[in-house]
Each structure stands twice: as structure tokens, then as C-alpha cells.
PDB file of C-alpha atoms in Angstrom:
ATOM      1  CA  ASP N   1     -66.322   8.454 -42.581  1.00 96.00           C
ATOM      2  CA  ILE N   2     -63.888   5.690 -41.554  1.00 97.00           C
ATOM      3  CA  VAL N   3     -63.642   5.068 -37.795  1.00 98.00           C
ATOM      4  CA  MET N   4     -60.559   4.068 -36.228  1.00 98.00           C
ATOM      5  CA  THR N   5     -60.685   2.052 -33.158  1.00 98.00           C
ATOM      6  CA  GLN N   6     -57.814   1.363 -30.776  1.00 98.00           C
ATOM      7  CA  SER N   7     -57.445  -1.121 -28.148  1.00 95.00           C
ATOM      8  CA  PRO N   8     -56.185  -0.985 -25.386  1.00 96.00           C
ATOM      9  CA  GLU N   9     -57.130   2.378 -24.319  1.00 97.00           C
ATOM     10  CA  SER N  10     -54.092   2.072 -21.965  1.00 97.00           C
ATOM     11  CA  LEU N  11     -51.390  -0.608 -21.367  1.00 97.00           C
ATOM     12  CA  ALA N  12     -48.590  -1.158 -18.347  1.00 97.00           C
ATOM     13  CA  VAL N  13     -45.379  -3.189 -19.568  1.00 97.00           C
ATOM     14  CA  SER N  14     -42.043  -3.881 -17.622  1.00 97.00           C
ATOM     15  CA  LEU N  15     -38.999  -2.413 -19.118  1.00 97.00           C
ATOM     16  CA  GLY N  16     -37.779  -4.690 -22.001  1.00 97.00           C
ATOM     17  CA  GLU N  17     -40.952  -6.370 -22.140  1.00 97.00           C
ATOM     18  CA  ARG N  18     -43.147  -6.399 -25.596  1.00 98.00           C
ATOM     19  CA  ALA N  19     -45.815  -3.748 -25.935  1.00 98.00           C
ATOM     20  CA  THR N  20     -48.910  -4.489 -28.337  1.00 98.00           C
ATOM     21  CA  ILE N  21     -51.524  -2.250 -29.502  1.00 98.00           C
ATOM     22  CA  ASN N  22     -54.054  -2.988 -31.864  1.00 98.00           C
ATOM     23  CA  CYS N  23     -55.971  -0.598 -34.585  1.00 98.00           C
ATOM     24  CA  LYS N  24     -59.279  -1.519 -36.259  1.00 98.00           C
ATOM     25  CA  SER N  25     -60.672   0.301 -39.035  1.00 98.00           C
ATOM     26  CA  SER N  26     -64.538   0.224 -39.987  1.00 98.00           C
ATOM     27  CA  GLN N  27     -63.750  -0.178 -43.414  1.00 98.00           C
ATOM     28  CA  SER N  28     -60.695  -1.436 -45.344  1.00 98.00           C
ATOM     29  CA  VAL N  29     -58.172   0.725 -45.937  1.00 97.00           C
ATOM     30  CA  PHE N  30     -56.095  -1.497 -48.728  1.00 96.00           C
ATOM     31  CA  TYR N  31     -55.998  -0.120 -51.911  1.00 94.00           C
ATOM     32  CA  ILE N  32     -56.207  -2.988 -54.361  1.00 94.00           C
ATOM     33  CA  SER N  33     -54.461  -0.947 -57.340  1.00 92.00           C
ATOM     34  CA  ASN N  34     -50.873  -0.399 -55.644  1.00 91.00           C
ATOM     35  CA  SER N  35     -51.373  -3.311 -53.092  1.00 94.00           C
ATOM     36  CA  LYS N  36     -50.878  -0.625 -49.973  1.00 95.00           C
ATOM     37  CA  ASN N  37     -52.581  -0.163 -46.481  1.00 96.00           C
ATOM     38  CA  TYR N  38     -53.375   3.691 -46.091  1.00 96.00           C
ATOM     39  CA  LEU N  39     -52.390   3.457 -42.399  1.00 97.00           C
ATOM     40  CA  ALA N  40     -49.729   5.424 -40.136  1.00 97.00           C
ATOM     41  CA  TRP N  41     -48.750   5.450 -36.449  1.00 98.00           C
ATOM     42  CA  TYR N  42     -47.664   8.388 -34.457  1.00 98.00           C
ATOM     43  CA  GLN N  43     -46.168   8.711 -31.174  1.00 98.00           C
ATOM     44  CA  GLN N  44     -46.980  11.400 -28.701  1.00 98.00           C
ATOM     45  CA  LYS N  45     -44.958  11.957 -25.728  1.00 97.00           C
ATOM     46  CA  PRO N  46     -46.427  14.601 -22.991  1.00 94.00           C
ATOM     47  CA  GLY N  47     -46.282  18.171 -23.994  1.00 94.00           C
ATOM     48  CA  GLN N  48     -44.890  17.325 -27.681  1.00 97.00           C
ATOM     49  CA  PRO N  49     -46.531  17.276 -31.098  1.00 98.00           C
ATOM     50  CA  PRO N  50     -47.007  13.721 -32.471  1.00 98.00           C
ATOM     51  CA  LYS N  51     -44.356  12.310 -34.409  1.00 98.00           C
ATOM     52  CA  LEU N  52     -44.293   9.878 -37.135  1.00 97.00           C
ATOM     53  CA  LEU N  53     -43.548   6.086 -36.610  1.00 98.00           C
ATOM     54  CA  ILE N  54     -44.942   3.961 -39.339  1.00 98.00           C
ATOM     55  CA  TYR N  55     -46.816   4.936 -42.709  1.00 96.00           C
ATOM     56  CA  TRP N  56     -48.182   2.165 -45.152  1.00 96.00           C
ATOM     57  CA  ALA N  57     -48.891   0.058 -42.048  1.00 97.00           C
ATOM     58  CA  SER N  58     -45.507  -1.481 -41.939  1.00 98.00           C
ATOM     59  CA  THR N  59     -42.688   1.291 -43.180  1.00 97.00           C
ATOM     60  CA  ARG N  60     -40.808   2.490 -40.211  1.00 98.00           C
ATOM     61  CA  GLU N  61     -39.927   6.237 -41.056  1.00 96.00           C
ATOM     62  CA  SER N  62     -36.225   7.341 -41.039  1.00 95.00           C
ATOM     63  CA  GLY N  63     -34.740   7.408 -37.720  1.00 96.00           C
ATOM     64  CA  VAL N  64     -37.323   5.331 -35.875  1.00 98.00           C
ATOM     65  CA  PRO N  65     -36.009   2.318 -33.647  1.00 97.00           C
ATOM     66  CA  ASP N  66     -36.399  -0.861 -34.932  1.00 96.00           C
ATOM     67  CA  ARG N  67     -38.001  -2.022 -31.988  1.00 98.00           C
ATOM     68  CA  PHE N  68     -41.231  -0.539 -33.293  1.00 98.00           C
ATOM     69  CA  SER N  69     -42.873  -2.475 -36.145  1.00 98.00           C
ATOM     70  CA  GLY N  70     -46.510  -2.413 -37.820  1.00 98.00           C
ATOM     71  CA  SER N  71     -48.170  -5.156 -39.283  1.00 98.00           C
ATOM     72  CA  GLY N  72     -51.841  -5.893 -40.516  1.00 98.00           C
ATOM     73  CA  SER N  73     -53.790  -5.369 -43.593  1.00 98.00           C
ATOM     74  CA  GLY N  74     -57.549  -4.443 -44.703  1.00 97.00           C
ATOM     75  CA  THR N  75     -59.150  -3.630 -41.633  1.00 98.00           C
ATOM     76  CA  ASP N  76     -56.737  -4.916 -38.716  1.00 98.00           C
ATOM     77  CA  PHE N  77     -53.483  -3.285 -37.773  1.00 98.00           C
ATOM     78  CA  THR N  78     -50.942  -3.630 -34.886  1.00 98.00           C
ATOM     79  CA  LEU N  79     -48.143  -1.671 -33.601  1.00 98.00           C
ATOM     80  CA  THR N  80     -45.411  -3.434 -31.637  1.00 98.00           C
ATOM     81  CA  ILE N  81     -42.862  -2.143 -29.338  1.00 98.00           C
ATOM     82  CA  SER N  82     -40.588  -5.246 -29.096  1.00 97.00           C
ATOM     83  CA  SER N  83     -38.523  -4.230 -26.131  1.00 97.00           C
ATOM     84  CA  LEU N  84     -40.155  -1.524 -24.290  1.00 97.00           C
ATOM     85  CA  GLN N  85     -37.522   1.315 -23.092  1.00 97.00           C
ATOM     86  CA  ALA N  86     -38.378   4.282 -20.579  1.00 97.00           C
ATOM     87  CA  GLU N  87     -38.426   6.871 -23.557  1.00 97.00           C
ATOM     88  CA  ASP N  88     -41.162   5.249 -25.122  1.00 98.00           C
ATOM     89  CA  VAL N  89     -43.607   6.272 -22.627  1.00 98.00           C
ATOM     90  CA  ALA N  90     -46.352   8.088 -24.552  1.00 98.00           C
ATOM     91  CA  VAL N  91     -49.652   7.700 -26.594  1.00 98.00           C
ATOM     92  CA  TYR N  92     -49.723   6.147 -29.661  1.00 98.00           C
ATOM     93  CA  TYR N  93     -52.262   6.792 -32.281  1.00 98.00           C
ATOM     94  CA  CYS N  94     -53.315   5.133 -35.641  1.00 98.00           C
ATOM     95  CA  GLN N  95     -54.460   6.957 -38.681  1.00 98.00           C
ATOM     96  CA  GLN N  96     -56.184   6.301 -41.859  1.00 97.00           C
ATOM     97  CA  TYR N  97     -55.121   7.996 -44.908  1.00 96.00           C
ATOM     98  CA  TYR N  98     -57.281   6.040 -47.399  1.00 95.00           C
ATOM     99  CA  SER N  99     -60.067   9.008 -47.661  1.00 94.00           C
ATOM    100  CA  THR N 100     -60.874  12.140 -46.187  1.00 93.00           C
ATOM    101  CA  PRO N 101     -61.736  12.934 -43.488  1.00 95.00           C
ATOM    102  CA  TRP N 102     -58.562  11.531 -42.541  1.00 96.00           C
ATOM    103  CA  THR N 103     -59.464   9.817 -39.081  1.00 97.00           C
ATOM    104  CA  PHE N 104     -57.455   9.002 -35.941  1.00 98.00           C
ATOM    105  CA  GLY N 105     -57.847   6.305 -33.245  1.00 98.00           C
ATOM    106  CA  GLN N 106     -58.759   7.581 -29.703  1.00 98.00           C
ATOM    107  CA  GLY N 107     -55.212   6.662 -28.727  1.00 98.00           C
ATOM    108  CA  THR N 108     -53.715   4.117 -26.318  1.00 98.00           C
ATOM    109  CA  LYS N 109     -51.401   5.239 -23.365  1.00 98.00           C
ATOM    110  CA  VAL N 110     -48.396   3.020 -22.768  1.00 98.00           C
ATOM    111  CA  GLU N 111     -46.771   2.951 -19.313  1.00 97.00           C
ATOM    112  CA  ILE N 112     -44.123   1.153 -17.331  1.00 97.00           C
ATOM    113  CA  LYS N 113     -45.099  -1.188 -14.991  1.00 95.00           C
TER     114      LYS N 113
ATOM    115  CA  GLN I   1     -34.440  19.914 -42.311  1.00 94.00           C
ATOM    116  CA  VAL I   2     -38.006  20.460 -42.337  1.00 96.00           C
ATOM    117  CA  GLN I   3     -39.288  22.790 -39.751  1.00 98.00           C
ATOM    118  CA  LEU I   4     -42.895  24.104 -38.983  1.00 98.00           C
ATOM    119  CA  VAL I   5     -42.644  26.957 -36.653  1.00 98.00           C
ATOM    120  CA  GLN I   6     -46.199  28.463 -35.185  1.00 98.00           C
ATOM    121  CA  SER I   7     -47.096  31.339 -33.733  1.00 98.00           C
ATOM    122  CA  GLY I   8     -47.431  31.304 -29.849  1.00 97.00           C
ATOM    123  CA  SER I   9     -49.985  30.672 -27.432  1.00 98.00           C
ATOM    124  CA  GLU I  10     -53.126  32.954 -27.489  1.00 98.00           C
ATOM    125  CA  LEU I  11     -55.676  34.000 -25.025  1.00 98.00           C
ATOM    126  CA  LYS I  12     -59.095  35.316 -26.157  1.00 98.00           C
ATOM    127  CA  LYS I  13     -62.750  36.263 -25.048  1.00 98.00           C
ATOM    128  CA  PRO I  14     -65.813  34.287 -26.481  1.00 97.00           C
ATOM    129  CA  GLY I  15     -66.848  35.945 -29.645  1.00 97.00           C
ATOM    130  CA  ALA I  16     -63.506  37.044 -30.740  1.00 98.00           C
ATOM    131  CA  SER I  17     -61.234  35.848 -33.570  1.00 98.00           C
ATOM    132  CA  VAL I  18     -57.866  34.393 -33.798  1.00 98.00           C
ATOM    133  CA  LYS I  19     -55.311  33.720 -36.463  1.00 98.00           C
ATOM    134  CA  VAL I  20     -52.649  31.387 -35.845  1.00 98.00           C
ATOM    135  CA  SER I  21     -49.637  31.066 -38.345  1.00 98.00           C
ATOM    136  CA  CYS I  22     -47.352  28.493 -39.259  1.00 98.00           C
ATOM    137  CA  LYS I  23     -43.949  29.216 -40.921  1.00 98.00           C
ATOM    138  CA  ALA I  24     -42.341  26.326 -42.777  1.00 98.00           C
ATOM    139  CA  SER I  25     -38.708  26.126 -43.638  1.00 98.00           C
ATOM    140  CA  GLY I  26     -36.272  23.309 -44.777  1.00 97.00           C
ATOM    141  CA  TYR I  27     -38.256  22.532 -47.962  1.00 96.00           C
ATOM    142  CA  MET I  28     -40.414  23.463 -51.204  1.00 96.00           C
ATOM    143  CA  PHE I  29     -43.877  24.811 -49.445  1.00 95.00           C
ATOM    144  CA  THR I  30     -45.752  24.691 -52.521  1.00 94.00           C
ATOM    145  CA  ASN I  31     -44.682  20.741 -53.092  1.00 93.00           C
ATOM    146  CA  TYR I  32     -46.772  19.419 -50.048  1.00 95.00           C
ATOM    147  CA  ALA I  33     -50.355  20.082 -48.504  1.00 95.00           C
ATOM    148  CA  MET I  34     -50.898  21.479 -45.064  1.00 96.00           C
ATOM    149  CA  ASN I  35     -53.256  20.132 -42.645  1.00 97.00           C
ATOM    150  CA  TRP I  36     -54.558  21.343 -39.248  1.00 98.00           C
ATOM    151  CA  VAL I  37     -55.370  18.894 -36.562  1.00 98.00           C
ATOM    152  CA  ARG I  38     -56.937  19.982 -32.982  1.00 98.00           C
ATOM    153  CA  GLN I  39     -56.332  18.567 -29.752  1.00 98.00           C
ATOM    154  CA  ALA I  40     -58.634  19.638 -27.004  1.00 98.00           C
ATOM    155  CA  PRO I  41     -57.293  19.096 -23.624  1.00 96.00           C
ATOM    156  CA  GLY I  42     -56.573  15.786 -22.438  1.00 95.00           C
ATOM    157  CA  GLN I  43     -58.354  14.406 -25.488  1.00 97.00           C
ATOM    158  CA  GLY I  44     -57.045  12.830 -29.020  1.00 97.00           C
ATOM    159  CA  LEU I  45     -56.160  14.272 -32.373  1.00 98.00           C
ATOM    160  CA  GLU I  46     -58.976  15.547 -34.705  1.00 97.00           C
ATOM    161  CA  TRP I  47     -58.356  16.272 -38.453  1.00 97.00           C
ATOM    162  CA  MET I  48     -59.662  19.961 -39.195  1.00 98.00           C
ATOM    163  CA  GLY I  49     -58.943  20.104 -42.689  1.00 96.00           C
ATOM    164  CA  TRP I  50     -56.174  20.799 -45.444  1.00 96.00           C
ATOM    165  CA  ILE I  51     -54.998  23.361 -47.977  1.00 95.00           C
ATOM    166  CA  ASN I  52     -53.542  22.724 -51.180  1.00 94.00           C
ATOM    167  CA  THR I  53     -50.479  24.943 -51.120  1.00 94.00           C
ATOM    168  CA  ASN I  54     -50.201  24.611 -54.913  1.00 93.00           C
ATOM    169  CA  THR I  55     -53.723  26.070 -55.678  1.00 94.00           C
ATOM    170  CA  GLY I  56     -54.769  27.507 -52.499  1.00 94.00           C
ATOM    171  CA  ASN I  57     -57.942  25.282 -52.104  1.00 95.00           C
ATOM    172  CA  PRO I  58     -58.555  24.559 -48.904  1.00 96.00           C
ATOM    173  CA  THR I  59     -60.853  21.414 -47.858  1.00 95.00           C
ATOM    174  CA  TYR I  60     -62.768  21.125 -44.425  1.00 97.00           C
ATOM    175  CA  ALA I  61     -63.869  18.382 -42.041  1.00 96.00           C
ATOM    176  CA  GLN I  62     -67.463  18.528 -41.136  1.00 95.00           C
ATOM    177  CA  GLY I  63     -67.320  20.491 -37.735  1.00 94.00           C
ATOM    178  CA  PHE I  64     -65.023  22.841 -39.029  1.00 96.00           C
ATOM    179  CA  THR I  65     -66.699  24.573 -41.643  1.00 95.00           C
ATOM    180  CA  GLY I  66     -68.262  28.453 -41.321  1.00 93.00           C
ATOM    181  CA  ARG I  67     -65.909  29.658 -38.650  1.00 97.00           C
ATOM    182  CA  PHE I  68     -62.422  28.128 -39.684  1.00 98.00           C
ATOM    183  CA  VAL I  69     -60.742  29.535 -42.248  1.00 98.00           C
ATOM    184  CA  LEU I  70     -57.293  27.990 -43.958  1.00 98.00           C
ATOM    185  CA  SER I  71     -55.244  30.285 -46.058  1.00 98.00           C
ATOM    186  CA  LEU I  72     -51.781  30.533 -47.409  1.00 97.00           C
ATOM    187  CA  ASP I  73     -49.017  33.280 -48.506  1.00 97.00           C
ATOM    188  CA  THR I  74     -46.892  31.580 -50.439  1.00 96.00           C
ATOM    189  CA  SER I  75     -44.279  34.395 -50.576  1.00 97.00           C
ATOM    190  CA  VAL I  76     -43.630  33.671 -46.899  1.00 97.00           C
ATOM    191  CA  SER I  77     -43.990  30.014 -46.931  1.00 98.00           C
ATOM    192  CA  THR I  78     -46.535  30.344 -44.206  1.00 98.00           C
ATOM    193  CA  ALA I  79     -49.922  28.859 -43.590  1.00 98.00           C
ATOM    194  CA  TYR I  80     -52.937  30.387 -41.734  1.00 98.00           C
ATOM    195  CA  LEU I  81     -55.739  29.050 -39.746  1.00 98.00           C
ATOM    196  CA  GLN I  82     -58.178  31.702 -38.504  1.00 98.00           C
ATOM    197  CA  ILE I  83     -61.110  30.898 -36.120  1.00 98.00           C
ATOM    198  CA  SER I  84     -63.945  33.588 -35.563  1.00 97.00           C
ATOM    199  CA  SER I  85     -66.697  33.656 -33.134  1.00 97.00           C
ATOM    200  CA  LEU I  86     -64.665  31.691 -30.786  1.00 98.00           C
ATOM    201  CA  LYS I  87     -66.357  29.667 -28.193  1.00 97.00           C
ATOM    202  CA  ALA I  88     -64.869  27.664 -24.706  1.00 97.00           C
ATOM    203  CA  GLU I  89     -65.395  24.668 -26.437  1.00 97.00           C
ATOM    204  CA  ASP I  90     -62.675  26.019 -29.461  1.00 98.00           C
ATOM    205  CA  THR I  91     -59.780  25.940 -26.313  1.00 98.00           C
ATOM    206  CA  ALA I  92     -57.512  23.490 -27.556  1.00 98.00           C
ATOM    207  CA  VAL I  93     -53.810  23.002 -29.294  1.00 98.00           C
ATOM    208  CA  TYR I  94     -54.127  23.416 -33.182  1.00 98.00           C
ATOM    209  CA  TYR I  95     -51.071  21.840 -35.040  1.00 98.00           C
ATOM    210  CA  CYS I  96     -49.975  22.426 -38.496  1.00 98.00           C
ATOM    211  CA  VAL I  97     -49.312  19.131 -39.857  1.00 98.00           C
ATOM    212  CA  ARG I  98     -47.160  18.977 -43.796  1.00 96.00           C
ATOM    213  CA  HIS I  99     -48.592  15.875 -45.669  1.00 89.00           C
ATOM    214  CA  THR I 100     -46.573  13.741 -48.035  1.00 90.00           C
ATOM    215  CA  ALA I 101     -48.636  14.748 -51.368  1.00 81.00           C
ATOM    216  CA  VAL I 102     -49.744  18.367 -52.503  1.00 70.00           C
ATOM    217  CA  ALA I 103     -53.179  16.760 -53.074  1.00 74.00           C
ATOM    218  CA  GLY I 104     -54.679  13.420 -52.592  1.00 79.00           C
ATOM    219  CA  SER I 105     -53.874  10.959 -49.474  1.00 85.00           C
ATOM    220  CA  GLY I 106     -50.476  11.029 -47.905  1.00 89.00           C
ATOM    221  CA  TRP I 107     -49.271  10.605 -43.939  1.00 95.00           C
ATOM    222  CA  PHE I 108     -48.352  13.482 -41.733  1.00 96.00           C
ATOM    223  CA  ASP I 109     -44.488  13.550 -41.667  1.00 95.00           C
ATOM    224  CA  SER I 110     -43.805  16.526 -39.778  1.00 97.00           C
ATOM    225  CA  TRP I 111     -45.632  18.446 -36.730  1.00 98.00           C
ATOM    226  CA  GLY I 112     -45.407  22.121 -36.009  1.00 98.00           C
ATOM    227  CA  GLN I 113     -44.952  22.562 -32.343  1.00 98.00           C
ATOM    228  CA  GLY I 114     -48.704  23.508 -31.447  1.00 98.00           C
ATOM    229  CA  THR I 115     -50.219  26.478 -30.468  1.00 98.00           C
ATOM    230  CA  LEU I 116     -52.321  26.815 -27.548  1.00 98.00           C
ATOM    231  CA  VAL I 117     -55.722  28.849 -27.909  1.00 98.00           C
ATOM    232  CA  THR I 118     -57.619  29.415 -24.608  1.00 98.00           C
ATOM    233  CA  VAL I 119     -60.942  31.125 -25.080  1.00 98.00           C
ATOM    234  CA  SER I 120     -62.133  32.145 -21.484  1.00 97.00           C
ATOM    235  CA  SER I 121     -64.279  35.290 -20.248  1.00 94.00           C
TER     236      SER I 121
END
């Protein structure tokens, strides 16, 4: 199984500042045949189901604000919120869909400082 | 628009069974696989398995074999998760989640609202 490890477990960022979440996979999720990283990011607000933010490691889902961006390749990935807004308070999860079982990181809680 | 509407919360005694439904609308049901994800109280997301909505063939993650059954009724665009011999540790929110492919790899683009299953004597 591919183990996904996120860091930090939580972070507090001032409004308007940058938030950076890291995700590391225990093996590469890069598929050479199509040059794609099989990595997604989700946002879960309290009492709500998760919501897809990013897939293919860096492609924003339709309707997701452009302050959210994803980067990285192979085994190391980053989700960046360029200017934190109050509505971004949530837990963020990375997930690999390279091979079953599809696995999630343990989550990173983002709060306002 | 794509909607996944799950059945309501359940309170069950240990040893009982529960069947959670997930009704899909807004898209061709058999064009996308359906996954199930568990979230225990205060915990993260755990993938339970998925079902090919074309063939009805389920695939289970380790730890979700035996007591867990995924099924479909394509005539009403509904997926089901049945859990038998319930234990206290099955207490969780269960999500149905659309997969962006009927089989093979894909991300999770639409989530049901979740069904809380509480197992308590």
C-alpha cells in the first residue's frame, strides 16, 4: 500500500498570509506513460463532506478559487493557499489514486492565527 | 448537477446489520464507479472499496472484507453499503463518493452528504 504522510498536522496562519501543506508518498505516484501525477487534494470543513480542490497534483477543479494551487511530482507534493481567507479554515487531505487501495494522508488542520 | 443523496443516520445495537443507500442524479450512473469512504469520529478518511457500476463487480480494501457488502440497483441509480455483525468500532460517518472513471484510476469528484452510523447497546 502507498502510505501518504502530510505535514504539518496543523498550522495557524494570519488572514491574507500564505499557508503551505506538504504531502509525501511512500512510493512515486508519477505515471511515466502519460506524465501525470496521480495525486488529489480535498478540503473538509466542519460538519461537511470533503470537497475536491485539485487533481493531477496541480489541476484546479472547476470553481475552486485560484488562491489554491498544487505542485510537486513523484513523491513530494505541496498545497498552497496564497492568501488565507476565513472560509479556508478546514482540514486538508491529499490522496493518491495511482494504485489501490486509494489512500489518504492523515489530514492537516488549517486555522486562523 | 451531480448529486449523491444518502440515507439518514442510523442507531444500531452491536450484532445488528445496517444498509446505507446512496442515490445518484444528474449524470449517467453507469459511467462512473462508486466508492465508499469511512470517517470515524474525529479521524481521517479511509477508503473502504469501490463498485464498478457497469458490471456490479465490487473491490474491497483490506479490513473491509467479510462483513461489508457493496451493491447496486442501476434501475434507480442507487448504490448500497451493507454492514453486518456491527461492532462499536463501526461507529463512523460513511460517504459514498463518485469516481471519475467506471474502472481504474480516478479522483473523487462528488461526495454524498455522509451517513452517521452509531453502534451502541
